[in-house]
């Protein structure tokens, strides 16, 4: 079963019961400092990019559902074109982050220019890799806008999955040429014919247009390259036009500042050119341009239609926002359409496990957000967890990946609170409108949720979700979606036993556990979420917090409504019976350990809570 | 304190001239400096029993035959050696514990006392306690011990119910226990203590209340009431863990304790330590020296001691443990005069930690004077009077810091183990911050005495 959301976020009205938890005020804060790019190759002989006119350029992307073999195909293409040497070690060459390789996903899109001779003509093929997850669909759409065509990879065994559909429509709406490729035909259960039929039915692409390949073994990969040249048109642009460059990605280099990935839709660019960002209106002087192979390789110039990188003294990634247009100073052009600032859609509190780690975590966050401008950071503090931040992410996977990178690359261990989505409130209270200076506010922190008495309408984010499932689960899925306040938009049999469903979901309903719920439908489980979760948390806390000198009530609450309670009784007698000359040594050992434990207790009001209690409680949920 | 009884032989010529226990205006205990005359309590461990009780994890041994002459010789030799090493001038009390020291012959007790009196001063009125089991405490045996110099008896009654006694693995019946106590009271009037356990598996509130009533009818002026501790490795703990016996619920244990405090208090007993009650001033001098963190010397297998080794020019209090296994212990005593297995110098902080942990067990708590002995620089007020854990505990009604010193409230005493970690943590912090850790108190500081803290 598979699920894919579309970034086409909307604000839907009406919100029956605004839920959530607790955590107080926050305020926008700071940004950047540093990070490195693993590849760099200076001093090579510069390639004369003027030998690649627009007609010999093909810009394309590979799109696929998770794990259908996108990165493996990219590895093969790089090998065939001699971009990288052919060894056994080429696995996910474009996935540079540890987390990408571990999870087999692409978080940070990487690009590579390939040189390929076909029928006597030297072609410049630019492969623009895309992030492989719904969370990053804005990035996908920007990457796609630098392309004229895509390779749509589908697993010969699994067939069309939700993300295949979502990605296809992104490419289709961008009016790109689509080359369908059925991968993993070497697998035992491969059924390329069935997949071809699905593609025909769903995407209206004739079955004979599909290329059956095994990226792993290299079978038919050459054919894919030839099709890229034949089917994908060269970019429609002219070097004689004024410069018009799309920023479709950016990274941060510790020494050189922002490295922006650009696609030229007109004109040319070289070192020394003065350029302007259409979005920020800031002016820069170009220090370096080049192509990615996939290492940075400086070139003298880049020309219309070409894809490469640019370094121009931008100090922060926010200066090179994805989707922005760059033009020459005093030669303004119409910016490329489709730009928007990235809006985080999932928020969570992040706290150091130990408050003494606060500053270390702060600097780790600063460095990591340098490379990931889509994460927003606001200072926050919680009674229970101390000082921390409220972070905004593109989605849940993005959040997990970010957290994993903190752990792996910065060795930080953090407490991450349950994710929430932003809400909007249309204010009716004149006092509040005056206070905020506007009548509609966005709430990213549940603790700041305004009371319904002063609000005329709450708005919540809505996403279009695609679900592909074997048909036997369709009844259960429809029920599940209805329970989640989803509205059905489409239902289609893509072959005799697979169904595609499309629903409009309130984001909040699916952000945390919808995918898990979907996956576990076949094993049939359901529960009253909030009450059961509240009770469970209380029970866990009761086990984790030691008895103290007074009664402690452990309550779970939604707003002001208490949904679960456990009582931790106080000690009425706690004193060792015998303590004479011989007993004291043993006694002191234990007491010193307990005294040391005091240091590690977090005091909330009068209640002492072992500092790992929250982590244990929060982690418990995922244990099951 | 009861009147001094005469010693069998020459003892304590200058008794009146020496620092007596708790004399007015005078620091009773040892000061950890080398200038003042040293005193210490002496503990003597008799490691043998006829049978191991089901709840006991003490250092005891059940052997077919005890070479008493050899053990006696070793106890005597070790007492002499340790008294010499400590250069203790006067022994304030002697306690024969075990094991079952009432199984030893009075001659052994006499020999040890004689050795103590020979190596140091043993004042005529000094408390000499013997632990006795009802099964080995006939009037004639007890009379022998009295003649040997014992002037206080602690009888391990444990329960006055035959079924409970069987569960505890005791050798005696309730009737035998009664008889032993009556015999002891006849010989040691006002100086007979009884031990009692509560919180036995399956014991009810009512059963405990009945035991208390029966105890009051039987007892003399001192009672030790211990909540049964299920020590790891004992037969009883294993039975409870296996589910063969029920574990007593926490609330029931608390009820039993509170009942005992009330009943004994109404009967005129002073609750002077967590588990100890006395009336007519019959407090155990010996045990008080532990809780006051005074010097004590441990003689015999596995005995613990806390004293300064002045003979070696030491000026720091040491924690010492004698070799636990009797045969190995004897070998060591025979070859080197004592069987000390481990020695550790206690840092000033560690000494204060012990003082705090032990002192708060008593109703008098830790006096400013006593604290000053161990910490001349930072008085009680400086450590615990500032905002912090102790202040909070005071406000919550668990603790008192006033002109009398630092002590638990009535309610606080029952939950002392919940108070101590916070207090120790505060102590560590304040001492660490002060960066002038307390040393042994110099003589002039000590003489000042009084409530310097407030």
Coordinates of C-alpha atoms in Angstrom, one line a residue, chain A residues 547 549-550 569 571-582 584-588 591-592 594-596 598-599 606, chain B residues 226-227 231 251 255 257 275-276 287 290-291 296 304 306 350 353 357-358 361 398 414-419 421 424-425:
Chain A
X547 CA 7.4 8.1 44.5
X549 CA 6.9 13.1 49.5
X550 CA 3.6 14.2 48.3
X569 CA 1.0 8.1 46.0
X571 CA 5.9 8.0 50.6
X572 CA 4.5 7.7 54.1
X573 CA 7.4 5.7 55.4
X574 CA 10.7 5.6 53.8
X575 CA 13.5 5.1 56.2
X576 CA 15.8 2.2 56.6
X577 CA 15.2 0.2 59.8
X578 CA 18.7 -0.5 60.9
X579 CA 21.7 1.8 60.7
X580 CA 24.5 1.0 63.0
X581 CA 28.2 1.0 62.8
X582 CA 28.4 -1.7 60.1
X584 CA 26.6 2.9 57.3
X585 CA 29.2 2.1 54.6
X586 CA 26.7 0.3 52.5
X587 CA 24.1 2.9 53.2
X588 CA 26.3 5.8 52.1
X591 CA 22.7 7.5 49.2
X592 CA 25.5 9.0 47.3
X594 CA 20.7 8.9 44.9
X595 CA 22.3 12.3 45.7
X596 CA 24.1 12.2 42.3
X598 CA 19.3 14.6 42.2
X599 CA 21.6 16.4 39.8
X606 CA 8.1 20.5 43.2
Chain B
X226 CA 12.6 -2.9 63.3
X227 CA 10.6 -3.0 60.2
X231 CA 17.5 -8.7 52.6
X251 CA 0.8 1.6 53.2
X255 CA 0.4 2.3 59.4
X257 CA 5.1 2.3 62.2
X275 CA 13.8 2.3 65.4
X276 CA 14.6 2.9 69.0
X287 CA 24.3 3.0 69.7
X290 CA 27.2 5.7 66.0
X291 CA 24.4 8.2 65.4
X296 CA 34.1 3.5 67.4
X304 CA 33.4 -2.0 61.2
X306 CA 35.6 4.6 62.5
X350 CA 32.4 11.9 53.5
X353 CA 27.8 12.9 54.8
X357 CA 22.9 10.4 57.4
X358 CA 23.3 9.1 61.0
X361 CA 18.0 9.4 62.6
X398 CA 9.9 17.7 57.2
X414 CA 9.4 8.4 58.8
X415 CA 10.6 9.5 55.4
X416 CA 14.2 10.4 56.1
X417 CA 15.5 8.3 53.2
X418 CA 13.5 10.6 50.9
X419 CA 15.1 13.7 52.5
X421 CA 19.5 12.5 48.9
X424 CA 23.5 15.3 50.6
X425 CA 23.3 16.9 47.2

